[in-house]
Short mmCIF file of C-alpha atoms in Angstrom, two decimals:
data_model
loop_
_atom_site.label_atom_id
_atom_site.label_comp_id
_atom_site.label_asym_id
_atom_site.label_seq_id
_atom_site.Cartn_x
_atom_site.Cartn_y
_atom_site.Cartn_z
CA MET A 12 87.03 136.19 178.58
CA SER A 13 85.30 133.41 177.40
CA LYS A 14 83.05 135.50 174.18
CA PRO A 15 84.96 138.55 172.38
CA ALA A 16 83.66 142.03 173.58
CA GLY A 17 81.67 143.55 170.48
CA CYS A 18 80.16 142.14 167.11
CA LYS A 19 81.31 142.20 163.39
CA ARG A 20 78.56 144.71 162.05
CA TRP A 21 77.60 148.15 163.13
CA SER A 22 75.64 150.88 162.23
CA VAL A 23 75.87 154.90 163.02
CA ALA A 24 72.93 156.49 161.71
CA GLU A 25 74.03 160.21 162.00
CA GLY A 26 77.86 161.87 161.47
CA HIS A 27 79.09 164.78 159.88
CA VAL A 28 82.18 166.71 158.90
CA ALA A 29 82.03 170.28 159.74
CA LYS A 30 84.43 172.60 159.62
CA ARG A 31 85.09 174.64 163.59
CA ALA A 32 86.50 177.89 164.00
CA ASP A 33 89.98 176.87 164.12
CA GLY A 34 89.94 175.05 160.75
CA ASP A 35 90.57 171.42 162.73
CA GLY A 36 87.83 169.40 160.90
CA THR A 37 85.31 167.58 162.74
CA ASN A 38 84.00 166.85 166.30
CA ASP A 39 82.50 164.14 165.49
CA VAL A 40 84.52 160.65 166.59
CA LEU A 41 84.32 157.17 166.10
CA TRP A 42 85.53 155.28 168.93
CA LEU A 43 86.64 151.47 168.02
CA LEU A 44 87.85 149.15 170.47
CA ASN A 45 89.45 145.43 169.83
CA ALA A 46 89.20 143.71 173.17
CA SER A 47 90.43 140.32 171.39
CA ALA A 48 94.07 139.06 170.74
CA HIS A 49 93.79 139.53 167.05
CA GLU A 50 94.06 142.02 164.82
CA ALA A 51 91.00 143.49 163.46
CA HIS A 52 90.87 144.67 159.84
CA VAL A 53 87.91 147.11 159.80
CA GLU A 54 85.87 148.45 156.78
CA ILE A 55 83.86 151.98 156.83
CA MET A 56 81.28 152.68 154.20
CA VAL A 57 79.53 155.75 154.24
CA TYR A 58 76.01 156.71 153.13
CA PHE A 59 74.87 159.76 152.14
CA GLU A 60 71.44 161.24 151.68
CA HIS A 61 72.22 163.00 148.12
CA ARG A 62 74.79 161.11 146.57
CA VAL A 63 76.77 157.60 146.38
CA PRO A 64 78.14 155.92 149.37
CA ALA A 65 81.73 156.44 149.90
CA GLY A 66 84.24 154.05 150.66
CA PRO A 67 85.08 151.16 152.04
CA TYR A 68 88.04 153.21 154.13
CA ARG A 69 89.87 150.16 155.97
CA LEU A 70 91.92 150.78 159.09
CA THR A 71 93.72 147.68 161.03
CA LEU A 72 93.03 148.21 164.99
CA LEU A 73 95.47 146.07 167.00
CA PRO A 74 94.67 143.51 169.54
CA GLU A 75 93.74 144.64 172.75
CA ARG A 76 94.01 148.56 171.62
CA SER A 77 91.11 151.58 171.25
CA ARG A 78 91.09 153.79 168.75
CA ARG A 79 89.85 157.22 167.66
CA ILE A 80 89.18 158.25 164.19
CA ARG A 81 88.31 161.98 163.54
CA TRP A 82 86.29 161.92 160.06
CA HIS A 83 88.20 164.51 158.56
CA GLU A 84 91.36 161.83 158.97
CA LEU A 85 89.55 159.50 156.12
CA GLU A 86 91.08 159.79 153.10
CA GLY A 87 91.02 157.06 151.05
CA PRO A 88 89.46 156.19 148.39
CA GLU A 89 88.41 160.30 148.77
CA PRO A 90 87.87 162.63 151.93
CA LEU A 91 84.50 163.09 153.11
CA PRO A 92 82.93 166.00 152.14
CA ILE A 93 82.76 168.82 154.33
CA GLY A 94 79.14 169.84 155.56
CA THR A 95 77.32 166.66 154.79
CA ASP A 96 75.75 164.12 157.11
CA PHE A 97 75.65 160.70 156.57
CA ALA A 98 75.50 157.38 158.01
CA THR A 99 78.02 154.40 158.22
CA VAL A 100 78.05 150.45 158.45
CA ILE A 101 80.94 149.42 159.95
CA GLU A 102 82.45 146.29 159.39
CA SER A 103 85.53 143.92 160.95
CA ASP A 104 86.81 140.37 161.29
CA VAL A 105 86.52 139.90 164.70
CA PRO A 106 84.18 141.27 167.03
CA ILE A 107 84.69 145.31 168.12
CA VAL A 108 82.75 148.10 170.34
CA VAL A 109 82.10 150.80 167.80
CA GLN A 110 81.05 154.19 170.11
CA TYR A 111 79.74 157.80 168.33
CA THR A 112 80.57 160.99 170.50
CA ARG A 113 80.09 164.65 169.34
CA VAL A 114 81.95 166.99 171.37
CA GLY A 115 81.06 170.94 170.94
CA ALA A 116 83.02 173.72 169.83
CA GLY A 117 85.66 174.78 172.35
CA GLY A 118 84.88 171.06 174.23
CA ALA A 119 81.53 172.48 175.22
CA GLY A 120 78.88 170.20 175.67
CA ALA A 121 79.22 166.68 174.54
CA MET A 122 76.71 163.25 173.24
CA THR A 123 77.50 159.96 173.21
CA THR A 124 75.57 157.38 171.61
CA ILE A 125 76.69 153.20 171.32
CA ALA A 126 76.00 152.25 167.73
CA HIS A 127 73.37 149.87 166.58
CA TRP A 128 75.00 146.12 166.27
CA GLU A 129 73.49 143.47 164.47
CA ARG A 130 72.33 140.56 166.28
CA CYS A 131 75.59 138.69 167.06
CA GLY A 132 75.16 135.74 169.62
CA MET A 133 74.93 138.22 172.84
#
């Protein structure tokens, strides 16, 4: 592959941590893909309408791997508040691909969108 897939800075203008009936947290999922041969060190900042931002949430994405992030799994520096809408900015030290998915309760219905990326020479 001549160019790495993805970009280093992404934003998702929608997110929500909802409590499901089974108590398993959220149906909103962030998918990350690192198609490069190097580890990706990722930082996620979370922005709210009525409070200061949370983050950065840091994680490492192994080379040539994908990873599913469920919002309620983000714990440090603080858990995301349940029942709150938010937006995110995701930054990585190597290009990655970001996709946001929402699945309805019980797996009924799904919506997915690719995140917005900043100009990255594509």
